[in-house]
PDB file of C-alpha atoms in Angstrom:
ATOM      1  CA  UNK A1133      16.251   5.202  -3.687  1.00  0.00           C
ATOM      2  CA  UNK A1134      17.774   5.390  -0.375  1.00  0.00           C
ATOM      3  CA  UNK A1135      17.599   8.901   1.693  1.00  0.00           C
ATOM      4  CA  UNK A1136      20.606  10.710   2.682  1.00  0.00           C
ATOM      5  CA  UNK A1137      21.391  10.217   6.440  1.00  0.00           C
ATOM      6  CA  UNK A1138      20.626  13.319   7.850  1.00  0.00           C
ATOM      7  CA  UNK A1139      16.925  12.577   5.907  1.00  0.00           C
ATOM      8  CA  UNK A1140      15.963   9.934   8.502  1.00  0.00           C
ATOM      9  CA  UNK A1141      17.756  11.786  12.042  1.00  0.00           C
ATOM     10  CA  UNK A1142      14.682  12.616  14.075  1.00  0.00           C
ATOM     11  CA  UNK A1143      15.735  13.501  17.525  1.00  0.00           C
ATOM     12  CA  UNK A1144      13.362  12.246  20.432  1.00  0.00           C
ATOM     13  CA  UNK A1145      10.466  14.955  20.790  1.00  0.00           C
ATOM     14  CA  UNK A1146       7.677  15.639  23.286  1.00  0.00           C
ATOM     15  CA  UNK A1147       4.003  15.434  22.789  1.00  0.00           C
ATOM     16  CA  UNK A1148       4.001  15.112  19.486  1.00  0.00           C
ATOM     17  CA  UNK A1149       6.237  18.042  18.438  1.00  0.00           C
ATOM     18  CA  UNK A1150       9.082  17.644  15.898  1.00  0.00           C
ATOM     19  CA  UNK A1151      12.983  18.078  16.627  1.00  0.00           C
ATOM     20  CA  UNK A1152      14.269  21.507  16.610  1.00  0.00           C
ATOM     21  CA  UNK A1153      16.423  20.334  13.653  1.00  0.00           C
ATOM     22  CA  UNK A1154      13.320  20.101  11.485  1.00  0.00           C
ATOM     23  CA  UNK A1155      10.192  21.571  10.637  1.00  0.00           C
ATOM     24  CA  UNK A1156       6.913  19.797  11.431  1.00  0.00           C
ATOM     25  CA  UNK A1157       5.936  17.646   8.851  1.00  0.00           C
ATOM     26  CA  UNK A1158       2.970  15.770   7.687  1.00  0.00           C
ATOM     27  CA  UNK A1159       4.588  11.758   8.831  1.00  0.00           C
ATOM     28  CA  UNK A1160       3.589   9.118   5.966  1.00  0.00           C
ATOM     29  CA  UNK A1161       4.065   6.082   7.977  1.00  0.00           C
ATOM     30  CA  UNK A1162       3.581   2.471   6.375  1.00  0.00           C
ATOM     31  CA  UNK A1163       1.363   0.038   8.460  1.00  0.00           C
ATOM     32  CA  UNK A1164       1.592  -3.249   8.125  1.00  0.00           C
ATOM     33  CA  UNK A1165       0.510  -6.076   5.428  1.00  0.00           C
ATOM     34  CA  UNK A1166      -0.555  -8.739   7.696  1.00  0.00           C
ATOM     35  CA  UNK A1167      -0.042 -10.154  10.824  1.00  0.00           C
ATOM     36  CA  UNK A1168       3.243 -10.385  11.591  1.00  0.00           C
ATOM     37  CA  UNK A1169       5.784  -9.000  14.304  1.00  0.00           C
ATOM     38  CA  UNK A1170       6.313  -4.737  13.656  1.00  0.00           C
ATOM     39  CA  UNK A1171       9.973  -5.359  14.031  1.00  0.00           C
ATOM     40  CA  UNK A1172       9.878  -7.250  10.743  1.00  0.00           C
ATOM     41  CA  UNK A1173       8.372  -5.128   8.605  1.00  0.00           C
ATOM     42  CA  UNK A1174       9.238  -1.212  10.356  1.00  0.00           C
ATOM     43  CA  UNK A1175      12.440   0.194  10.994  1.00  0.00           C
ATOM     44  CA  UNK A1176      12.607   1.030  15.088  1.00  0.00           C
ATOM     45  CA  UNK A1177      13.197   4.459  14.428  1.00  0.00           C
ATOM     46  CA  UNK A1178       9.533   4.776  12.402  1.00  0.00           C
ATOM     47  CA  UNK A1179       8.141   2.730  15.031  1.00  0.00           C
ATOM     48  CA  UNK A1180       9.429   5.183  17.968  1.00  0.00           C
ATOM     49  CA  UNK A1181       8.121   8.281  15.790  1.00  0.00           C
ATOM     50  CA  UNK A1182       4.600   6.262  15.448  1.00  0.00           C
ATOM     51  CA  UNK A1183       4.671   6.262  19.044  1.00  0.00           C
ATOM     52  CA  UNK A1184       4.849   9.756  20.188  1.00  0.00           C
ATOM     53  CA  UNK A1185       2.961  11.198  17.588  1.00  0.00           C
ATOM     54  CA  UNK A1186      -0.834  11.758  19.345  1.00  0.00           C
ATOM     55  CA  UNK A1187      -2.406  13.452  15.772  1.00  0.00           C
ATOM     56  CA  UNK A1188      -3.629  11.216  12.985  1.00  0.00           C
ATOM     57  CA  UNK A1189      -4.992  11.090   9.461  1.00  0.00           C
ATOM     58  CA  UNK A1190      -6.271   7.432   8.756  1.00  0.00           C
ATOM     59  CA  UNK A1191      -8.523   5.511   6.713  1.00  0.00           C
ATOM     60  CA  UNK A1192     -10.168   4.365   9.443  1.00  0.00           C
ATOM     61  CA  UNK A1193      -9.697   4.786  13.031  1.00  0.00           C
ATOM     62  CA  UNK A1194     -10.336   1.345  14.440  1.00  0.00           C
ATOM     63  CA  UNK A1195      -7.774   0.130  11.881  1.00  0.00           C
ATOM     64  CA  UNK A1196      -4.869   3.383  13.523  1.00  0.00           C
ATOM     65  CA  UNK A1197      -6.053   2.561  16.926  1.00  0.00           C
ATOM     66  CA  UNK A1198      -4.652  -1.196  16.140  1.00  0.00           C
ATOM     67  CA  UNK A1199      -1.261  -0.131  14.724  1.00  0.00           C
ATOM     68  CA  UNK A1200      -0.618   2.323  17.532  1.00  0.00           C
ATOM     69  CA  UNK A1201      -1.468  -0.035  20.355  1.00  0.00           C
ATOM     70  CA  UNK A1202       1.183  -2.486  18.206  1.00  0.00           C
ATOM     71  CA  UNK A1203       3.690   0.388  18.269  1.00  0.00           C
ATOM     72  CA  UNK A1204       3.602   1.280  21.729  1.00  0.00           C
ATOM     73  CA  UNK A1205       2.553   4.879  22.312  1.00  0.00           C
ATOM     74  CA  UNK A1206       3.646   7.667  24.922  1.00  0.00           C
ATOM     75  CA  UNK A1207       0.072   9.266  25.401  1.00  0.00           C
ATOM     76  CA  UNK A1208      -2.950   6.724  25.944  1.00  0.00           C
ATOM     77  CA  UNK A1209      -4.727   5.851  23.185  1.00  0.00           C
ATOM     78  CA  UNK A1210      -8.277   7.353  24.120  1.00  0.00           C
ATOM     79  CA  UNK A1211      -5.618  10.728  24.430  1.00  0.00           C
ATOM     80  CA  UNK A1212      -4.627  10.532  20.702  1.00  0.00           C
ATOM     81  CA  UNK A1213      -6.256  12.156  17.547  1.00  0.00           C
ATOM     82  CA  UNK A1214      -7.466  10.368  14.720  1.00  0.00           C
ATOM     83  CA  UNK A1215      -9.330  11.977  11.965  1.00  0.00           C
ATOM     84  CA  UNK A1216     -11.193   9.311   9.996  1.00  0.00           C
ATOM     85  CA  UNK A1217     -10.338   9.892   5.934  1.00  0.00           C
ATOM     86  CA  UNK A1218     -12.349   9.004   2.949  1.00  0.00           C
ATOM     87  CA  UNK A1219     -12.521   9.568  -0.468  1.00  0.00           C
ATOM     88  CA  UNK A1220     -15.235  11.705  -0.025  1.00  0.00           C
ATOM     89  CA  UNK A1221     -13.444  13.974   2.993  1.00  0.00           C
ATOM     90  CA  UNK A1222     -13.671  17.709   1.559  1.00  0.00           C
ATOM     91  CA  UNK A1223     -10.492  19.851   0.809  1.00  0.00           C
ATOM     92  CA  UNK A1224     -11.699  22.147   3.406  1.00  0.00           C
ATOM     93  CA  UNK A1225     -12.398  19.577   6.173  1.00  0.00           C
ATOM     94  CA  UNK A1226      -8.115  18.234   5.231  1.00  0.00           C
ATOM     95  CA  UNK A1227      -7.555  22.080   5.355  1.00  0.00           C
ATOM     96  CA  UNK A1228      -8.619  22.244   8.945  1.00  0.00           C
ATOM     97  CA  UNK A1229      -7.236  18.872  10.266  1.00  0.00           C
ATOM     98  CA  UNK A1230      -3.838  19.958   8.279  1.00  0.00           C
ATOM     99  CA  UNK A1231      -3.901  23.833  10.435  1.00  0.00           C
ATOM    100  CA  UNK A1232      -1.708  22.322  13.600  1.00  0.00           C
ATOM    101  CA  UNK A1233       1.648  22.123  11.624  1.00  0.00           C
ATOM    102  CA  UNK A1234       1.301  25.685  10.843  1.00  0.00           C
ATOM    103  CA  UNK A1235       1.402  25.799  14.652  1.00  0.00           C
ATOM    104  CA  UNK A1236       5.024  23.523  15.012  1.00  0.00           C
ATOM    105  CA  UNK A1237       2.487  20.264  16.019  1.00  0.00           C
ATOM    106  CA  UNK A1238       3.644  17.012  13.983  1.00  0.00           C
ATOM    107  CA  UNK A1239       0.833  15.096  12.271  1.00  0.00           C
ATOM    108  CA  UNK A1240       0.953  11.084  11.193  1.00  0.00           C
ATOM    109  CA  UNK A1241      -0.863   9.994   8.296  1.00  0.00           C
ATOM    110  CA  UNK A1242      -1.261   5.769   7.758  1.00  0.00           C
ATOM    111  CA  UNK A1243      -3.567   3.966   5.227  1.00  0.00           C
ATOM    112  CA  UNK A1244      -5.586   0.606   5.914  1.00  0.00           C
ATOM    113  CA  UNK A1245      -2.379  -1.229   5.039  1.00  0.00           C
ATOM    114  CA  UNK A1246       1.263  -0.835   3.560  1.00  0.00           C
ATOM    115  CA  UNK A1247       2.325   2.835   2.095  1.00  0.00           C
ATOM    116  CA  UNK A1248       0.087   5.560   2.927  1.00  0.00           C
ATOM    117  CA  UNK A1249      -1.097   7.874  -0.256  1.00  0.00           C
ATOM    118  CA  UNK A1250       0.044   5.050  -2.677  1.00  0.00           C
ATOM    119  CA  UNK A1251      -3.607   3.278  -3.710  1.00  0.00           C
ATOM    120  CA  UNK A1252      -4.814   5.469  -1.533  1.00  0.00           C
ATOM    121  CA  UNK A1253      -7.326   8.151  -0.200  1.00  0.00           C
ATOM    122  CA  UNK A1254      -4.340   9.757   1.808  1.00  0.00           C
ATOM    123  CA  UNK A1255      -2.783  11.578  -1.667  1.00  0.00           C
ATOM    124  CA  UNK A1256      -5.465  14.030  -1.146  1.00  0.00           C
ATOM    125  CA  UNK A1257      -3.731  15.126   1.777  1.00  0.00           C
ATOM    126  CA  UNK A1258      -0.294  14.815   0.967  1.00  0.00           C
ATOM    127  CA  UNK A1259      -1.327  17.069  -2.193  1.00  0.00           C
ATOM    128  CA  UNK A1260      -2.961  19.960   0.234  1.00  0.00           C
ATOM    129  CA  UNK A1261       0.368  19.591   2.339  1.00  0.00           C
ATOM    130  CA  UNK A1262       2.052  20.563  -0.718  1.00  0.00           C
ATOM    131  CA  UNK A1263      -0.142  23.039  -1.939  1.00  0.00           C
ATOM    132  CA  UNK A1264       0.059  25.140   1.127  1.00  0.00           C
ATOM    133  CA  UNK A1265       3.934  24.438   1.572  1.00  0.00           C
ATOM    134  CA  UNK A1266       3.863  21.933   4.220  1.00  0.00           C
ATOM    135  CA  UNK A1267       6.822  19.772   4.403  1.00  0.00           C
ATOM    136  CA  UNK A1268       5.923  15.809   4.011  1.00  0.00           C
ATOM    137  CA  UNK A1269       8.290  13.208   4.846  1.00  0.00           C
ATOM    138  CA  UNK A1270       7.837   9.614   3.595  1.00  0.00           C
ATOM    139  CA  UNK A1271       8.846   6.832   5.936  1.00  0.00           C
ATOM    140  CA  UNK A1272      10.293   3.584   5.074  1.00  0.00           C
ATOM    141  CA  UNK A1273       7.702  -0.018   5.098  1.00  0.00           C
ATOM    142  CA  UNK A1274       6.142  -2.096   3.619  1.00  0.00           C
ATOM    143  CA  UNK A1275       4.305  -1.606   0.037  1.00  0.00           C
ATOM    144  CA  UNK A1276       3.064  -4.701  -1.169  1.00  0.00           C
ATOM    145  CA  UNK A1277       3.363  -3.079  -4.625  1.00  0.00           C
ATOM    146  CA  UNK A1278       6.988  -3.047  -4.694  1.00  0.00           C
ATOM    147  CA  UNK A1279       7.837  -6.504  -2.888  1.00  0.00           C
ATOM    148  CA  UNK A1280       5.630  -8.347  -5.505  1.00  0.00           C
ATOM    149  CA  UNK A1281       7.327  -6.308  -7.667  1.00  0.00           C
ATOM    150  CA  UNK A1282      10.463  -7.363  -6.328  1.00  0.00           C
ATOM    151  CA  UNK A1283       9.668 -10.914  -6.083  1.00  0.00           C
ATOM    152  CA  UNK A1284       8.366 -11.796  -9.386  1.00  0.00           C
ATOM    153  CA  UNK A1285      10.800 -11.369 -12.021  1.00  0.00           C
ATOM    154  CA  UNK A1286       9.242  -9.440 -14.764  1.00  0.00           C
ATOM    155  CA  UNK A1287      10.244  -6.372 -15.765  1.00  0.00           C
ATOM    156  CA  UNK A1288      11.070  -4.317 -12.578  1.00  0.00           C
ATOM    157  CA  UNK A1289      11.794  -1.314 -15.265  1.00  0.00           C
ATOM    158  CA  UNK A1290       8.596  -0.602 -16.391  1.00  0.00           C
ATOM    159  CA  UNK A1291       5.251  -1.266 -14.911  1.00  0.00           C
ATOM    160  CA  UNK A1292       1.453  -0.003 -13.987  1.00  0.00           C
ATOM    161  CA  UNK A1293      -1.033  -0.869 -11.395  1.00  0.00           C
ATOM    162  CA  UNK A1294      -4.130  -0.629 -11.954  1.00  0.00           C
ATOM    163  CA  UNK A1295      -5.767  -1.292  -8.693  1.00  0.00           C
ATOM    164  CA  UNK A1296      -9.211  -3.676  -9.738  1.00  0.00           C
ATOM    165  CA  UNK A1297     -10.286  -5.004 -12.381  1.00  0.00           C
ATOM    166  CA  UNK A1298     -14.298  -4.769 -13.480  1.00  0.00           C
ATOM    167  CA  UNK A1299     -16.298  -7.391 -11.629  1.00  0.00           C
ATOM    168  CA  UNK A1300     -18.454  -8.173 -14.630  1.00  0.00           C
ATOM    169  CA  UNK A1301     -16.830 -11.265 -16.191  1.00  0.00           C
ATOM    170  CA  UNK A1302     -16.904 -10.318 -19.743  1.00  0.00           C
ATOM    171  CA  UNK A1303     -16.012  -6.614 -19.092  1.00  0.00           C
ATOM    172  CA  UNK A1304     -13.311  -8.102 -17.003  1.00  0.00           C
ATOM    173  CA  UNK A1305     -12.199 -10.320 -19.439  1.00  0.00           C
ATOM    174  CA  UNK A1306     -11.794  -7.305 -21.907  1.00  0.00           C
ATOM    175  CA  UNK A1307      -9.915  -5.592 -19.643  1.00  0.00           C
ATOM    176  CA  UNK A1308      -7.482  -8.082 -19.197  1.00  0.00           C
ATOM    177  CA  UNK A1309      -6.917  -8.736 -22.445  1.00  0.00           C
ATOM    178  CA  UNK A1310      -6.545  -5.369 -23.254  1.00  0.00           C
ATOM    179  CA  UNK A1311      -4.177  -4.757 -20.219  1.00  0.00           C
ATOM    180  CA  UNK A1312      -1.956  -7.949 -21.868  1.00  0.00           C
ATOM    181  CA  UNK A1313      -1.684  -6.415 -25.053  1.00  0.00           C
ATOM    182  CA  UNK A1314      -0.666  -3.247 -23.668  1.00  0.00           C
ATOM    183  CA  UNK A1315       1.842  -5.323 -21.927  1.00  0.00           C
ATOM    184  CA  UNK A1316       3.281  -7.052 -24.959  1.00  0.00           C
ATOM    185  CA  UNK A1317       3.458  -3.821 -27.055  1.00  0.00           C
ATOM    186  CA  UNK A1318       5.489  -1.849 -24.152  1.00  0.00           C
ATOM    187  CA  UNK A1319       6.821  -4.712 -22.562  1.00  0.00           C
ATOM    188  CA  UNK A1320       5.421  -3.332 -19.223  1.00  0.00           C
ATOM    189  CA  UNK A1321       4.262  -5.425 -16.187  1.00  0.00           C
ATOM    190  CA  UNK A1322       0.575  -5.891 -15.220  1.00  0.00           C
ATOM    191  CA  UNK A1323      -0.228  -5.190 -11.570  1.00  0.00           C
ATOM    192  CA  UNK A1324      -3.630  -5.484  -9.627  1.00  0.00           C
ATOM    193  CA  UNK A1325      -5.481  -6.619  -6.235  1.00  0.00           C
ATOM    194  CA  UNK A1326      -9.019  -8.206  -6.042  1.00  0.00           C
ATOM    195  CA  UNK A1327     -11.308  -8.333  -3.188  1.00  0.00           C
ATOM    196  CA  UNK A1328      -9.650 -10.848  -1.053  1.00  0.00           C
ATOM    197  CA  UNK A1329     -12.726 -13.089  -1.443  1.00  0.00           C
ATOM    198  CA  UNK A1330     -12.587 -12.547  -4.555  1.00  0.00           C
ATOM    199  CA  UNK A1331      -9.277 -14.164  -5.470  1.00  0.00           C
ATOM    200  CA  UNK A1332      -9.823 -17.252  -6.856  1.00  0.00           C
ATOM    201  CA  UNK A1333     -12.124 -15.699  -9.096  1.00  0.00           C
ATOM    202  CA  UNK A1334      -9.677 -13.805 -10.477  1.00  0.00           C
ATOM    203  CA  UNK A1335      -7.008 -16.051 -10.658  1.00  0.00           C
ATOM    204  CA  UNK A1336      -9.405 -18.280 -12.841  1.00  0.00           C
ATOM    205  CA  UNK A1337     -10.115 -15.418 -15.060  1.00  0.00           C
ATOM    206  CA  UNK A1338      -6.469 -14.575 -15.735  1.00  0.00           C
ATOM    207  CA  UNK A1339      -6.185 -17.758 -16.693  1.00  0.00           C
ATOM    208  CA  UNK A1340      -8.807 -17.817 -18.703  1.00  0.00           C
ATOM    209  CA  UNK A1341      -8.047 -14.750 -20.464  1.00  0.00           C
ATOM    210  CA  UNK A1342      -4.064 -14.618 -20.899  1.00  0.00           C
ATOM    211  CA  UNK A1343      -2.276 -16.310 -23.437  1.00  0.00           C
ATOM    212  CA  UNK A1344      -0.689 -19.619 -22.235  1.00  0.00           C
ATOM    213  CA  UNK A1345       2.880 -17.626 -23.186  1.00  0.00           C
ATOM    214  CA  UNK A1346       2.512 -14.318 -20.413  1.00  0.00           C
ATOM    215  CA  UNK A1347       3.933 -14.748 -17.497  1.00  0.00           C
ATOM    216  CA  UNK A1348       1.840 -14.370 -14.399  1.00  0.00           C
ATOM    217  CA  UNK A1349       2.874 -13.889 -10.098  1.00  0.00           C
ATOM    218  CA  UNK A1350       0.845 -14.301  -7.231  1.00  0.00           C
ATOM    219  CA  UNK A1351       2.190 -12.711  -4.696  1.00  0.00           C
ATOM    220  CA  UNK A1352      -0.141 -13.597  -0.923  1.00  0.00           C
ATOM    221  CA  UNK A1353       0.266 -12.329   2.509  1.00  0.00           C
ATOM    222  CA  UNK A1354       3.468 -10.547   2.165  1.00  0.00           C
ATOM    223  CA  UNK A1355       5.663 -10.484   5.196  1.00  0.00           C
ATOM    224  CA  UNK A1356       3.555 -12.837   6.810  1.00  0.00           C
ATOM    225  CA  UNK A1357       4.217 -16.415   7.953  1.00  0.00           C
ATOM    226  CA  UNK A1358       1.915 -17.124   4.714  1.00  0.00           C
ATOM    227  CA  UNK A1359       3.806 -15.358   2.594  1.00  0.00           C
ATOM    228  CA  UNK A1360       3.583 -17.259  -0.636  1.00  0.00           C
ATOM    229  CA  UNK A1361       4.979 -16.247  -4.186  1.00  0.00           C
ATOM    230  CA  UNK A1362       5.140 -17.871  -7.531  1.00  0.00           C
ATOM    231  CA  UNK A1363       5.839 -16.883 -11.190  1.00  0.00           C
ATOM    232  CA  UNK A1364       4.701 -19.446 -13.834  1.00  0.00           C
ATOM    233  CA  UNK A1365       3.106 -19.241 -17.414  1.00  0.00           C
ATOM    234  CA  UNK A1366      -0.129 -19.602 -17.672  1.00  0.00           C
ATOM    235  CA  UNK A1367       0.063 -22.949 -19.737  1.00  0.00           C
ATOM    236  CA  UNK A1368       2.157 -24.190 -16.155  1.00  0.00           C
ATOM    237  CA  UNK A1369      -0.300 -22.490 -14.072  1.00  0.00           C
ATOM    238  CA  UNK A1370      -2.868 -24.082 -15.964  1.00  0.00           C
ATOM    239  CA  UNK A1371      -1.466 -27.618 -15.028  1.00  0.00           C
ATOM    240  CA  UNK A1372      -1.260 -27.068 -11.059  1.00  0.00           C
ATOM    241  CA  UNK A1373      -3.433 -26.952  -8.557  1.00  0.00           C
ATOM    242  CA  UNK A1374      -4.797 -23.531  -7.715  1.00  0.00           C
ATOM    243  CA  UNK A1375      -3.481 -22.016  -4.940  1.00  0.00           C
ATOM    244  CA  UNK A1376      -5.186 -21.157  -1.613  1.00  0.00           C
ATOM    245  CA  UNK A1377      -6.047 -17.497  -1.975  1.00  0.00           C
ATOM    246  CA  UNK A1378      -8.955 -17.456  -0.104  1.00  0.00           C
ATOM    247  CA  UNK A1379      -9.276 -14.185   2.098  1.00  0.00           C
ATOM    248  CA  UNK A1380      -5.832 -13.634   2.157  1.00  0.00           C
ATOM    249  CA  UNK A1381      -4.567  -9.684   0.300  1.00  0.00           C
ATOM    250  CA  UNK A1382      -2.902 -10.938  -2.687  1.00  0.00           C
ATOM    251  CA  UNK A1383      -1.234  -8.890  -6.073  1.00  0.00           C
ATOM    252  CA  UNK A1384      -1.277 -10.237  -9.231  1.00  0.00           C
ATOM    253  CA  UNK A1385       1.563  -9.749 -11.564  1.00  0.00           C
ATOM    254  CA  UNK A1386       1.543 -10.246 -15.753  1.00  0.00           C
ATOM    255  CA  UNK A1387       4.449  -9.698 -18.033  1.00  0.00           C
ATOM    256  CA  UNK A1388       3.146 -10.645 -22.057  1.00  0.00           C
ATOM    257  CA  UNK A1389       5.792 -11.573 -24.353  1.00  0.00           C
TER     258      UNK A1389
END
């Protein structure tokens, strides 16, 4: 869904502070997949507002430290505020880092990688935003999610992630088995990530637990120079060679007939 015009006109601000044309907001900004050039993967205007914000919510700071010395930023970095976010942060300790829009100050939140507070620990702070009337204001980037999505042609209309799978192999098995027949009986696309050392794990278990019929993507390193993507059945996965997913963030897509 694409946002009205006046949705994305931020006017140049100082020290962090919003435009006078809108109200301070809690900033989700997308961070990249891999390594690639920012100018492929977020829109200059995000990358400017990245830039002169100097308050952050992130996963983890090292990780927002990297992403703002990509983006360029008005204040030094060692000036800039990053509260470190887990899913163990209290409500009151989001309450507190949340107070400074209440007093007109703009405040950025980012994730590890791709879309903050989707597969992440940031919805607990987009949620407090909302409960005490805060305005929020997604940005566009990447979300691996939707380009695998995008990429793999199954059904784009109806779908579920399901972030990880067990890591016991015959609890994992079950799952996916179960997860295909779901597919099949709703005609609903499979999504989920693994450990990135634990790809080829994986990949051998979906093959080893999906009927030779389902249709199943890998999607690695999106907008990346690695950037790979492939949609087979399993009975034509099953007679190439695996692919190299070793360490690399990859989705995996099944659609069940």
């Amino acid at each position: 869904m694409s946002a009205a015009p006046q949705d994305n006109a931020l006017a140049p601000a100082q020290d962090g502070a919003t435009s006078a044309h809108q109200p301070p907001a809690l900033h989700l900004i997308p961070v990249g997949l891999g390594d690639a050039p920012p100018e492929r993967w977020l829109p200059a205007e995000v990358r400017a507002l990245a830039g002169r914000l100097d308050l952050y919510i992130a996963e983890n700071a090292k990780t927002a430290r990297a992403f703002l010395k990509l983006m360029g930023t008005a204040r030094p970095l060692q000036e800039i505020t990053i509260h470190a976010l887990s899913p163990d942060t209290k409500t009151e300790q989001i309450k507190q880092w949340l107070a400074p829009l209440r007093e007109g100050k703009d405040i950025g939140l980012v994730s590890e990688a791709g879309c903050p507070a989707v597969a992440d620990p940031g919805a607990k702070v987009v949620a407090e935003a909302h409960r005490q009337g805060l305005a929020v204001r997604p940005w566009v980037g990447p979300s691996s999610l939707l380009l695998g999505l995008m990429a793999s042609g199954l059904d784009g209309q109806r779908f579920a992630f399901h972030g990880y799978a067990p890591v016991d192999p015959a609890e994992r098995t079950r799952q996916l088995k179960g997860w295909e027949q779901h597919s099949a009986k709703q005609n609903q696309t499979q999504m989920l990530i693994e450990t990135p050392y634990r790809n080829a794990a994986m990949f051998k278990a979906l093959l080893g637990a999906l009927r030779p019929d389902t249709r199943l993507c890998v999607a690695r390193s999106l907008t990346t120079d690695q950037e790979w993507v492939r949609t087979r059945t399993i009975a034509e996965w099953q007679r190439h060679p695996a692919p190299d997913l070793d360490k690399k963030p990859t989705l995996f897509l099944f659609l069940a007939r």
